[in-house]
């Protein structure tokens, strides 16, 4: 019985460690004067557009930005290809 419990705990720990990183690319704006930016941000928890929207609205608002839309979510494989496009907003928020 102890062996079964230990094995189960190892499996749970492994599953939580194996969770892949999640990122979202988005567009945001500021008014007066109008400024737009494209950025990439890390998303915690559920890797979905709706989760990213909720997290990014709050983060961007803290910097005076308004989220326009989340273009999509992706894992580490899509990160490097977006770095140049995001510029100073790469993993800033």
PDB file of N, CA and C in Angstrom:
ATOM      1  N   UNK A   1       0.824  -1.200   0.000  1.00  0.00           N
ATOM      2  CA  UNK A   1       0.000   0.000   0.000  1.00  0.00           C
ATOM      3  C   UNK A   1       0.870   1.267   0.000  1.00  0.00           C
ATOM      4  N   UNK A   2       1.936   1.259   0.822  1.00  0.00           N
ATOM      5  CA  UNK A   2       2.823   2.421   0.859  1.00  0.00           C
ATOM      6  C   UNK A   2       3.478   2.639  -0.496  1.00  0.00           C
ATOM      7  N   UNK A   3       3.835   1.543  -1.151  1.00  0.00           N
ATOM      8  CA  UNK A   3       4.490   1.637  -2.455  1.00  0.00           C
ATOM      9  C   UNK A   3       3.535   2.280  -3.472  1.00  0.00           C
ATOM     10  N   UNK A   4       2.270   1.930  -3.415  1.00  0.00           N
ATOM     11  CA  UNK A   4       1.273   2.485  -4.320  1.00  0.00           C
ATOM     12  C   UNK A   4       1.083   3.985  -4.077  1.00  0.00           C
ATOM     13  N   UNK A   5       1.036   4.404  -2.824  1.00  0.00           N
ATOM     14  CA  UNK A   5       0.876   5.814  -2.490  1.00  0.00           C
ATOM     15  C   UNK A   5       2.088   6.624  -2.958  1.00  0.00           C
ATOM     16  N   UNK A   6       3.273   6.094  -2.747  1.00  0.00           N
ATOM     17  CA  UNK A   6       4.497   6.770  -3.171  1.00  0.00           C
ATOM     18  C   UNK A   6       4.523   6.920  -4.686  1.00  0.00           C
ATOM     19  N   UNK A   7       4.161   5.877  -5.405  1.00  0.00           N
ATOM     20  CA  UNK A   7       4.128   5.917  -6.865  1.00  0.00           C
ATOM     21  C   UNK A   7       3.123   6.965  -7.350  1.00  0.00           C
ATOM     22  N   UNK A   8       1.976   7.017  -6.726  1.00  0.00           N
ATOM     23  CA  UNK A   8       0.943   7.982  -7.088  1.00  0.00           C
ATOM     24  C   UNK A   8       1.445   9.406  -6.878  1.00  0.00           C
ATOM     25  N   UNK A   9       2.132   9.665  -5.770  1.00  0.00           N
ATOM     26  CA  UNK A   9       2.655  11.004  -5.491  1.00  0.00           C
ATOM     27  C   UNK A   9       3.721  11.391  -6.514  1.00  0.00           C
ATOM     28  N   UNK A  10       4.555  10.454  -6.906  1.00  0.00           N
ATOM     29  CA  UNK A  10       5.585  10.725  -7.918  1.00  0.00           C
ATOM     30  C   UNK A  10       4.922  11.087  -9.244  1.00  0.00           C
ATOM     31  N   UNK A  11       3.881  10.376  -9.619  1.00  0.00           N
ATOM     32  CA  UNK A  11       3.170  10.661 -10.867  1.00  0.00           C
ATOM     33  C   UNK A  11       2.537  12.047 -10.840  1.00  0.00           C
ATOM     34  N   UNK A  12       1.928  12.414  -9.734  1.00  0.00           N
ATOM     35  CA  UNK A  12       1.323  13.746  -9.616  1.00  0.00           C
ATOM     36  C   UNK A  12       2.382  14.837  -9.722  1.00  0.00           C
ATOM     37  N   UNK A  13       3.499  14.660  -9.050  1.00  0.00           N
ATOM     38  CA  UNK A  13       4.575  15.629  -9.092  1.00  0.00           C
ATOM     39  C   UNK A  13       5.128  15.760 -10.504  1.00  0.00           C
ATOM     40  N   UNK A  14       5.309  14.650 -11.183  1.00  0.00           N
ATOM     41  CA  UNK A  14       5.834  14.658 -12.551  1.00  0.00           C
ATOM     42  C   UNK A  14       4.884  15.379 -13.491  1.00  0.00           C
ATOM     43  N   UNK A  15       3.611  15.160 -13.348  1.00  0.00           N
ATOM     44  CA  UNK A  15       2.623  15.798 -14.214  1.00  0.00           C
ATOM     45  C   UNK A  15       2.623  17.313 -14.028  1.00  0.00           C
ATOM     46  N   UNK A  16       2.748  17.770 -12.791  1.00  0.00           N
ATOM     47  CA  UNK A  16       2.748  19.215 -12.565  1.00  0.00           C
ATOM     48  C   UNK A  16       4.033  19.856 -13.077  1.00  0.00           C
ATOM     49  N   UNK A  17       5.140  19.164 -13.009  1.00  0.00           N
ATOM     50  CA  UNK A  17       6.411  19.698 -13.498  1.00  0.00           C
ATOM     51  C   UNK A  17       6.461  19.703 -15.024  1.00  0.00           C
ATOM     52  N   UNK A  18       5.720  18.808 -15.652  1.00  0.00           N
ATOM     53  CA  UNK A  18       5.767  18.682 -17.104  1.00  0.00           C
ATOM     54  C   UNK A  18       4.859  19.677 -17.818  1.00  0.00           C
ATOM     55  N   UNK A  19       4.076  20.440 -17.065  1.00  0.00           N
ATOM     56  CA  UNK A  19       3.169  21.398 -17.689  1.00  0.00           C
ATOM     57  C   UNK A  19       3.980  22.422 -18.481  1.00  0.00           C
ATOM     58  N   UNK A  20       3.655  22.536 -19.736  1.00  0.00           N
ATOM     59  CA  UNK A  20       4.408  23.427 -20.632  1.00  0.00           C
ATOM     60  C   UNK A  20       4.077  24.889 -20.353  1.00  0.00           C
ATOM     61  N   UNK A  21       5.024  25.734 -20.651  1.00  0.00           N
ATOM     62  CA  UNK A  21       4.809  27.173 -20.525  1.00  0.00           C
ATOM     63  C   UNK A  21       3.789  27.614 -21.576  1.00  0.00           C
ATOM     64  N   UNK A  22       3.080  28.673 -21.282  1.00  0.00           N
ATOM     65  CA  UNK A  22       2.046  29.179 -22.185  1.00  0.00           C
ATOM     66  C   UNK A  22       2.268  30.677 -22.387  1.00  0.00           C
ATOM     67  N   UNK A  23       2.147  31.103 -23.623  1.00  0.00           N
ATOM     68  CA  UNK A  23       2.336  32.505 -23.981  1.00  0.00           C
ATOM     69  C   UNK A  23       1.178  32.957 -24.858  1.00  0.00           C
ATOM     70  N   UNK A  24       0.943  34.263 -24.875  1.00  0.00           N
ATOM     71  CA  UNK A  24      -0.096  34.839 -25.724  1.00  0.00           C
ATOM     72  C   UNK A  24       0.487  36.031 -26.462  1.00  0.00           C
ATOM     73  N   UNK A  25       0.072  36.194 -27.712  1.00  0.00           N
ATOM     74  CA  UNK A  25       0.419  37.431 -28.399  1.00  0.00           C
ATOM     75  C   UNK A  25      -0.854  38.269 -28.482  1.00  0.00           C
ATOM     76  N   UNK A  26      -0.688  39.577 -28.353  1.00  0.00           N
ATOM     77  CA  UNK A  26      -1.833  40.473 -28.190  1.00  0.00           C
ATOM     78  C   UNK A  26      -1.553  41.821 -28.843  1.00  0.00           C
ATOM     79  N   UNK A  27      -2.616  42.615 -28.955  1.00  0.00           N
ATOM     80  CA  UNK A  27      -2.518  44.003 -29.400  1.00  0.00           C
ATOM     81  C   UNK A  27      -3.150  44.880 -28.327  1.00  0.00           C
ATOM     82  N   UNK A  28      -2.536  46.048 -28.084  1.00  0.00           N
ATOM     83  CA  UNK A  28      -3.027  46.962 -27.061  1.00  0.00           C
ATOM     84  C   UNK A  28      -2.901  48.399 -27.560  1.00  0.00           C
ATOM     85  N   UNK A  29      -3.619  49.311 -26.878  1.00  0.00           N
ATOM     86  CA  UNK A  29      -3.568  50.722 -27.276  1.00  0.00           C
ATOM     87  C   UNK A  29      -3.587  51.634 -26.062  1.00  0.00           C
ATOM     88  N   UNK A  30      -3.157  52.873 -26.314  1.00  0.00           N
ATOM     89  CA  UNK A  30      -3.302  53.989 -25.389  1.00  0.00           C
ATOM     90  C   UNK A  30      -3.941  55.120 -26.176  1.00  0.00           C
ATOM     91  N   UNK A  31      -4.719  55.962 -25.499  1.00  0.00           N
ATOM     92  CA  UNK A  31      -5.336  57.123 -26.146  1.00  0.00           C
ATOM     93  C   UNK A  31      -4.625  58.405 -25.718  1.00  0.00           C
ATOM     94  N   UNK A  32      -4.818  59.444 -26.521  1.00  0.00           N
ATOM     95  CA  UNK A  32      -4.336  60.805 -26.243  1.00  0.00           C
ATOM     96  C   UNK A  32      -2.851  60.896 -25.948  1.00  0.00           C
ATOM     97  N   UNK A  33      -1.982  60.782 -26.868  1.00  0.00           N
ATOM     98  CA  UNK A  33      -2.206  60.472 -28.283  1.00  0.00           C
ATOM     99  C   UNK A  33      -2.344  58.957 -28.477  1.00  0.00           C
ATOM    100  N   UNK A  34      -2.936  58.603 -29.591  1.00  0.00           N
ATOM    101  CA  UNK A  34      -3.142  57.187 -29.897  1.00  0.00           C
ATOM    102  C   UNK A  34      -1.798  56.495 -30.095  1.00  0.00           C
ATOM    103  N   UNK A  35      -1.579  55.424 -29.355  1.00  0.00           N
ATOM    104  CA  UNK A  35      -0.388  54.583 -29.486  1.00  0.00           C
ATOM    105  C   UNK A  35      -0.860  53.137 -29.510  1.00  0.00           C
ATOM    106  N   UNK A  36      -0.257  52.336 -30.365  1.00  0.00           N
ATOM    107  CA  UNK A  36      -0.589  50.922 -30.477  1.00  0.00           C
ATOM    108  C   UNK A  36       0.672  50.097 -30.251  1.00  0.00           C
ATOM    109  N   UNK A  37       0.493  48.895 -29.714  1.00  0.00           N
ATOM    110  CA  UNK A  37       1.630  47.979 -29.660  1.00  0.00           C
ATOM    111  C   UNK A  37       1.174  46.528 -29.764  1.00  0.00           C
ATOM    112  N   UNK A  38       2.104  45.722 -30.259  1.00  0.00           N
ATOM    113  CA  UNK A  38       1.958  44.272 -30.330  1.00  0.00           C
ATOM    114  C   UNK A  38       2.913  43.722 -29.281  1.00  0.00           C
ATOM    115  N   UNK A  39       2.458  42.748 -28.498  1.00  0.00           N
ATOM    116  CA  UNK A  39       3.316  42.180 -27.472  1.00  0.00           C
ATOM    117  C   UNK A  39       3.106  40.699 -27.283  1.00  0.00           C
ATOM    118  N   UNK A  40       4.002  40.126 -26.514  1.00  0.00           N
ATOM    119  CA  UNK A  40       3.945  38.714 -26.132  1.00  0.00           C
ATOM    120  C   UNK A  40       4.075  38.655 -24.620  1.00  0.00           C
ATOM    121  N   UNK A  41       3.209  37.871 -23.978  1.00  0.00           N
ATOM    122  CA  UNK A  41       3.216  37.760 -22.520  1.00  0.00           C
ATOM    123  C   UNK A  41       3.043  36.311 -22.104  1.00  0.00           C
ATOM    124  N   UNK A  42       3.590  35.977 -20.944  1.00  0.00           N
ATOM    125  CA  UNK A  42       3.397  34.636 -20.402  1.00  0.00           C
ATOM    126  C   UNK A  42       2.043  34.566 -19.708  1.00  0.00           C
ATOM    127  N   UNK A  43       1.369  33.441 -19.877  1.00  0.00           N
ATOM    128  CA  UNK A  43       0.053  33.211 -19.280  1.00  0.00           C
ATOM    129  C   UNK A  43       0.198  32.140 -18.208  1.00  0.00           C
ATOM    130  N   UNK A  44      -0.354  32.395 -17.040  1.00  0.00           N
ATOM    131  CA  UNK A  44      -0.317  31.430 -15.940  1.00  0.00           C
ATOM    132  C   UNK A  44      -1.589  30.596 -15.934  1.00  0.00           C
ATOM    133  N   UNK A  45      -1.477  29.351 -15.521  1.00  0.00           N
ATOM    134  CA  UNK A  45      -2.653  28.490 -15.396  1.00  0.00           C
ATOM    135  C   UNK A  45      -3.155  27.994 -16.732  1.00  0.00           C
ATOM    136  N   UNK A  46      -4.459  28.092 -16.927  1.00  0.00           N
ATOM    137  CA  UNK A  46      -5.110  27.593 -18.139  1.00  0.00           C
ATOM    138  C   UNK A  46      -4.559  28.286 -19.378  1.00  0.00           C
ATOM    139  N   UNK A  47      -4.112  27.514 -20.329  1.00  0.00           N
ATOM    140  CA  UNK A  47      -3.536  28.072 -21.563  1.00  0.00           C
ATOM    141  C   UNK A  47      -4.640  28.231 -22.607  1.00  0.00           C
ATOM    142  N   UNK A  48      -5.416  29.292 -22.450  1.00  0.00           N
ATOM    143  CA  UNK A  48      -6.520  29.559 -23.375  1.00  0.00           C
ATOM    144  C   UNK A  48      -6.584  31.056 -23.651  1.00  0.00           C
ATOM    145  N   UNK A  49      -7.237  31.412 -24.731  1.00  0.00           N
ATOM    146  CA  UNK A  49      -7.391  32.825 -25.090  1.00  0.00           C
ATOM    147  C   UNK A  49      -8.172  33.560 -24.000  1.00  0.00           C
ATOM    148  N   UNK A  50      -9.224  32.950 -23.475  1.00  0.00           N
ATOM    149  CA  UNK A  50     -10.033  33.628 -22.456  1.00  0.00           C
ATOM    150  C   UNK A  50      -9.239  33.862 -21.172  1.00  0.00           C
ATOM    151  N   UNK A  51      -8.419  32.916 -20.779  1.00  0.00           N
ATOM    152  CA  UNK A  51      -7.567  33.100 -19.600  1.00  0.00           C
ATOM    153  C   UNK A  51      -6.553  34.208 -19.855  1.00  0.00           C
ATOM    154  N   UNK A  52      -5.951  34.210 -21.033  1.00  0.00           N
ATOM    155  CA  UNK A  52      -4.978  35.246 -21.392  1.00  0.00           C
ATOM    156  C   UNK A  52      -5.632  36.624 -21.381  1.00  0.00           C
ATOM    157  N   UNK A  53      -6.845  36.734 -21.904  1.00  0.00           N
ATOM    158  CA  UNK A  53      -7.546  38.024 -21.926  1.00  0.00           C
ATOM    159  C   UNK A  53      -7.723  38.571 -20.520  1.00  0.00           C
ATOM    160  N   UNK A  54      -8.192  37.729 -19.607  1.00  0.00           N
ATOM    161  CA  UNK A  54      -8.404  38.170 -18.230  1.00  0.00           C
ATOM    162  C   UNK A  54      -7.125  38.635 -17.560  1.00  0.00           C
ATOM    163  N   UNK A  55      -6.051  37.886 -17.750  1.00  0.00           N
ATOM    164  CA  UNK A  55      -4.775  38.246 -17.139  1.00  0.00           C
ATOM    165  C   UNK A  55      -4.186  39.505 -17.765  1.00  0.00           C
ATOM    166  N   UNK A  56      -4.235  39.596 -19.078  1.00  0.00           N
ATOM    167  CA  UNK A  56      -3.614  40.730 -19.766  1.00  0.00           C
ATOM    168  C   UNK A  56      -4.359  42.033 -19.570  1.00  0.00           C
ATOM    169  N   UNK A  57      -5.675  41.992 -19.462  1.00  0.00           N
ATOM    170  CA  UNK A  57      -6.433  43.229 -19.199  1.00  0.00           C
ATOM    171  C   UNK A  57      -5.902  43.924 -17.944  1.00  0.00           C
ATOM    172  N   UNK A  58      -5.718  43.135 -16.890  1.00  0.00           N
ATOM    173  CA  UNK A  58      -5.247  43.700 -15.620  1.00  0.00           C
ATOM    174  C   UNK A  58      -3.803  44.176 -15.716  1.00  0.00           C
ATOM    175  N   UNK A  59      -2.931  43.364 -16.283  1.00  0.00           N
ATOM    176  CA  UNK A  59      -1.515  43.726 -16.378  1.00  0.00           C
ATOM    177  C   UNK A  59      -1.318  44.983 -17.220  1.00  0.00           C
ATOM    178  N   UNK A  60      -1.982  45.029 -18.371  1.00  0.00           N
ATOM    179  CA  UNK A  60      -1.830  46.171 -19.272  1.00  0.00           C
ATOM    180  C   UNK A  60      -2.418  47.443 -18.674  1.00  0.00           C
ATOM    181  N   UNK A  61      -3.538  47.317 -17.997  1.00  0.00           N
ATOM    182  CA  UNK A  61      -4.171  48.490 -17.382  1.00  0.00           C
ATOM    183  C   UNK A  61      -3.231  49.137 -16.373  1.00  0.00           C
ATOM    184  N   UNK A  62      -2.460  48.338 -15.677  1.00  0.00           N
ATOM    185  CA  UNK A  62      -1.490  48.864 -14.724  1.00  0.00           C
ATOM    186  C   UNK A  62      -0.434  49.739 -15.388  1.00  0.00           C
ATOM    187  N   UNK A  63      -0.189  49.506 -16.674  1.00  0.00           N
ATOM    188  CA  UNK A  63       0.770  50.313 -17.421  1.00  0.00           C
ATOM    189  C   UNK A  63       0.118  51.372 -18.286  1.00  0.00           C
ATOM    190  N   UNK A  64      -1.198  51.565 -18.118  1.00  0.00           N
ATOM    191  CA  UNK A  64      -1.911  52.578 -18.882  1.00  0.00           C
ATOM    192  C   UNK A  64      -2.340  52.135 -20.277  1.00  0.00           C
ATOM    193  N   UNK A  65      -2.335  50.837 -20.538  1.00  0.00           N
ATOM    194  CA  UNK A  65      -2.718  50.299 -21.840  1.00  0.00           C
ATOM    195  C   UNK A  65      -4.076  49.616 -21.762  1.00  0.00           C
ATOM    196  N   UNK A  66      -4.763  49.575 -22.881  1.00  0.00           N
ATOM    197  CA  UNK A  66      -6.046  48.875 -22.996  1.00  0.00           C
ATOM    198  C   UNK A  66      -5.863  47.715 -23.969  1.00  0.00           C
ATOM    199  N   UNK A  67      -6.228  46.519 -23.531  1.00  0.00           N
ATOM    200  CA  UNK A  67      -6.134  45.338 -24.392  1.00  0.00           C
ATOM    201  C   UNK A  67      -7.145  45.453 -25.525  1.00  0.00           C
ATOM    202  N   UNK A  68      -6.679  45.309 -26.751  1.00  0.00           N
ATOM    203  CA  UNK A  68      -7.581  45.281 -27.905  1.00  0.00           C
ATOM    204  C   UNK A  68      -8.020  43.854 -28.196  1.00  0.00           C
ATOM    205  N   UNK A  69      -7.048  42.953 -28.325  1.00  0.00           N
ATOM    206  CA  UNK A  69      -7.400  41.546 -28.516  1.00  0.00           C
ATOM    207  C   UNK A  69      -6.195  40.649 -28.304  1.00  0.00           C
ATOM    208  N   UNK A  70      -6.492  39.395 -27.964  1.00  0.00           N
ATOM    209  CA  UNK A  70      -5.477  38.350 -27.876  1.00  0.00           C
ATOM    210  C   UNK A  70      -5.534  37.606 -29.193  1.00  0.00           C
ATOM    211  N   UNK A  71      -4.405  37.561 -29.882  1.00  0.00           N
ATOM    212  CA  UNK A  71      -4.356  36.914 -31.189  1.00  0.00           C
ATOM    213  C   UNK A  71      -4.336  35.402 -31.076  1.00  0.00           C
ATOM    214  N   UNK A  72      -3.722  34.881 -30.027  1.00  0.00           N
ATOM    215  CA  UNK A  72      -3.659  33.441 -29.832  1.00  0.00           C
ATOM    216  C   UNK A  72      -2.740  33.081 -28.686  1.00  0.00           C
ATOM    217  N   UNK A  73      -2.741  31.807 -28.333  1.00  0.00           N
ATOM    218  CA  UNK A  73      -1.854  31.280 -27.301  1.00  0.00           C
ATOM    219  C   UNK A  73      -0.976  30.211 -27.931  1.00  0.00           C
ATOM    220  N   UNK A  74       0.214  30.028 -27.372  1.00  0.00           N
ATOM    221  CA  UNK A  74       1.177  29.082 -27.934  1.00  0.00           C
ATOM    222  C   UNK A  74       2.170  28.673 -26.857  1.00  0.00           C
ATOM    223  N   UNK A  75       2.999  27.677 -27.163  1.00  0.00           N
ATOM    224  CA  UNK A  75       3.999  27.204 -26.207  1.00  0.00           C
ATOM    225  C   UNK A  75       5.387  27.719 -26.578  1.00  0.00           C
ATOM    226  N   UNK A  76       6.404  27.167 -25.954  1.00  0.00           N
ATOM    227  CA  UNK A  76       7.787  27.611 -26.178  1.00  0.00           C
ATOM    228  C   UNK A  76       8.201  27.592 -27.645  1.00  0.00           C
ATOM    229  N   UNK A  77       7.651  26.675 -28.411  1.00  0.00           N
ATOM    230  CA  UNK A  77       8.044  26.534 -29.815  1.00  0.00           C
ATOM    231  C   UNK A  77       7.744  27.792 -30.631  1.00  0.00           C
ATOM    232  N   UNK A  78       6.737  28.559 -30.255  1.00  0.00           N
ATOM    233  CA  UNK A  78       6.379  29.757 -31.004  1.00  0.00           C
ATOM    234  C   UNK A  78       6.984  31.039 -30.466  1.00  0.00           C
ATOM    235  N   UNK A  79       7.761  30.929 -29.417  1.00  0.00           N
ATOM    236  CA  UNK A  79       8.258  32.122 -28.729  1.00  0.00           C
ATOM    237  C   UNK A  79       9.315  32.881 -29.528  1.00  0.00           C
ATOM    238  N   UNK A  80      10.343  32.206 -29.994  1.00  0.00           N
ATOM    239  CA  UNK A  80      11.447  32.889 -30.687  1.00  0.00           C
ATOM    240  C   UNK A  80      11.009  33.606 -31.954  1.00  0.00           C
ATOM    241  N   UNK A  81      10.059  33.051 -32.676  1.00  0.00           N
ATOM    242  CA  UNK A  81       9.605  33.658 -33.919  1.00  0.00           C
ATOM    243  C   UNK A  81       8.866  34.972 -33.735  1.00  0.00           C
ATOM    244  N   UNK A  82       8.463  35.286 -32.504  1.00  0.00           N
ATOM    245  CA  UNK A  82       7.704  36.505 -32.241  1.00  0.00           C
ATOM    246  C   UNK A  82       8.531  37.581 -31.537  1.00  0.00           C
ATOM    247  N   UNK A  83       9.738  37.249 -31.148  1.00  0.00           N
ATOM    248  CA  UNK A  83      10.557  38.163 -30.347  1.00  0.00           C
ATOM    249  C   UNK A  83      10.834  39.478 -31.062  1.00  0.00           C
ATOM    250  N   UNK A  84      11.258  39.426 -32.300  1.00  0.00           N
ATOM    251  CA  UNK A  84      11.570  40.655 -33.045  1.00  0.00           C
ATOM    252  C   UNK A  84      10.333  41.525 -33.254  1.00  0.00           C
ATOM    253  N   UNK A  85       9.204  40.911 -33.558  1.00  0.00           N
ATOM    254  CA  UNK A  85       7.969  41.671 -33.792  1.00  0.00           C
ATOM    255  C   UNK A  85       7.484  42.375 -32.541  1.00  0.00           C
ATOM    256  N   UNK A  86       7.652  41.750 -31.390  1.00  0.00           N
ATOM    257  CA  UNK A  86       7.179  42.335 -30.135  1.00  0.00           C
ATOM    258  C   UNK A  86       8.120  43.409 -29.605  1.00  0.00           C
ATOM    259  N   UNK A  87       9.375  43.347 -29.965  1.00  0.00           N
ATOM    260  CA  UNK A  87      10.321  44.382 -29.549  1.00  0.00           C
ATOM    261  C   UNK A  87      10.355  44.580 -28.041  1.00  0.00           C
ATOM    262  N   UNK A  88      10.166  45.830 -27.599  1.00  0.00           N
ATOM    263  CA  UNK A  88      10.224  46.132 -26.161  1.00  0.00           C
ATOM    264  C   UNK A  88       9.057  45.538 -25.380  1.00  0.00           C
ATOM    265  N   UNK A  89       8.038  45.048 -26.069  1.00  0.00           N
ATOM    266  CA  UNK A  89       6.875  44.454 -25.388  1.00  0.00           C
ATOM    267  C   UNK A  89       6.937  42.926 -25.376  1.00  0.00           C
ATOM    268  N   UNK A  90       8.113  42.371 -25.622  1.00  0.00           N
ATOM    269  CA  UNK A  90       8.322  40.938 -25.546  1.00  0.00           C
ATOM    270  C   UNK A  90       8.486  40.545 -24.077  1.00  0.00           C
ATOM    271  N   UNK A  91       7.503  39.836 -23.558  1.00  0.00           N
ATOM    272  CA  UNK A  91       7.456  39.374 -22.152  1.00  0.00           C
ATOM    273  C   UNK A  91       7.527  40.516 -21.148  1.00  0.00           C
ATOM    274  N   UNK A  92       7.085  41.711 -21.547  1.00  0.00           N
ATOM    275  CA  UNK A  92       7.068  42.867 -20.641  1.00  0.00           C
ATOM    276  C   UNK A  92       5.890  42.794 -19.671  1.00  0.00           C
ATOM    277  N   UNK A  93       4.749  42.399 -20.164  1.00  0.00           N
ATOM    278  CA  UNK A  93       3.559  42.315 -19.322  1.00  0.00           C
ATOM    279  C   UNK A  93       3.244  40.873 -19.117  1.00  0.00           C
TER     280      UNK A  93
END
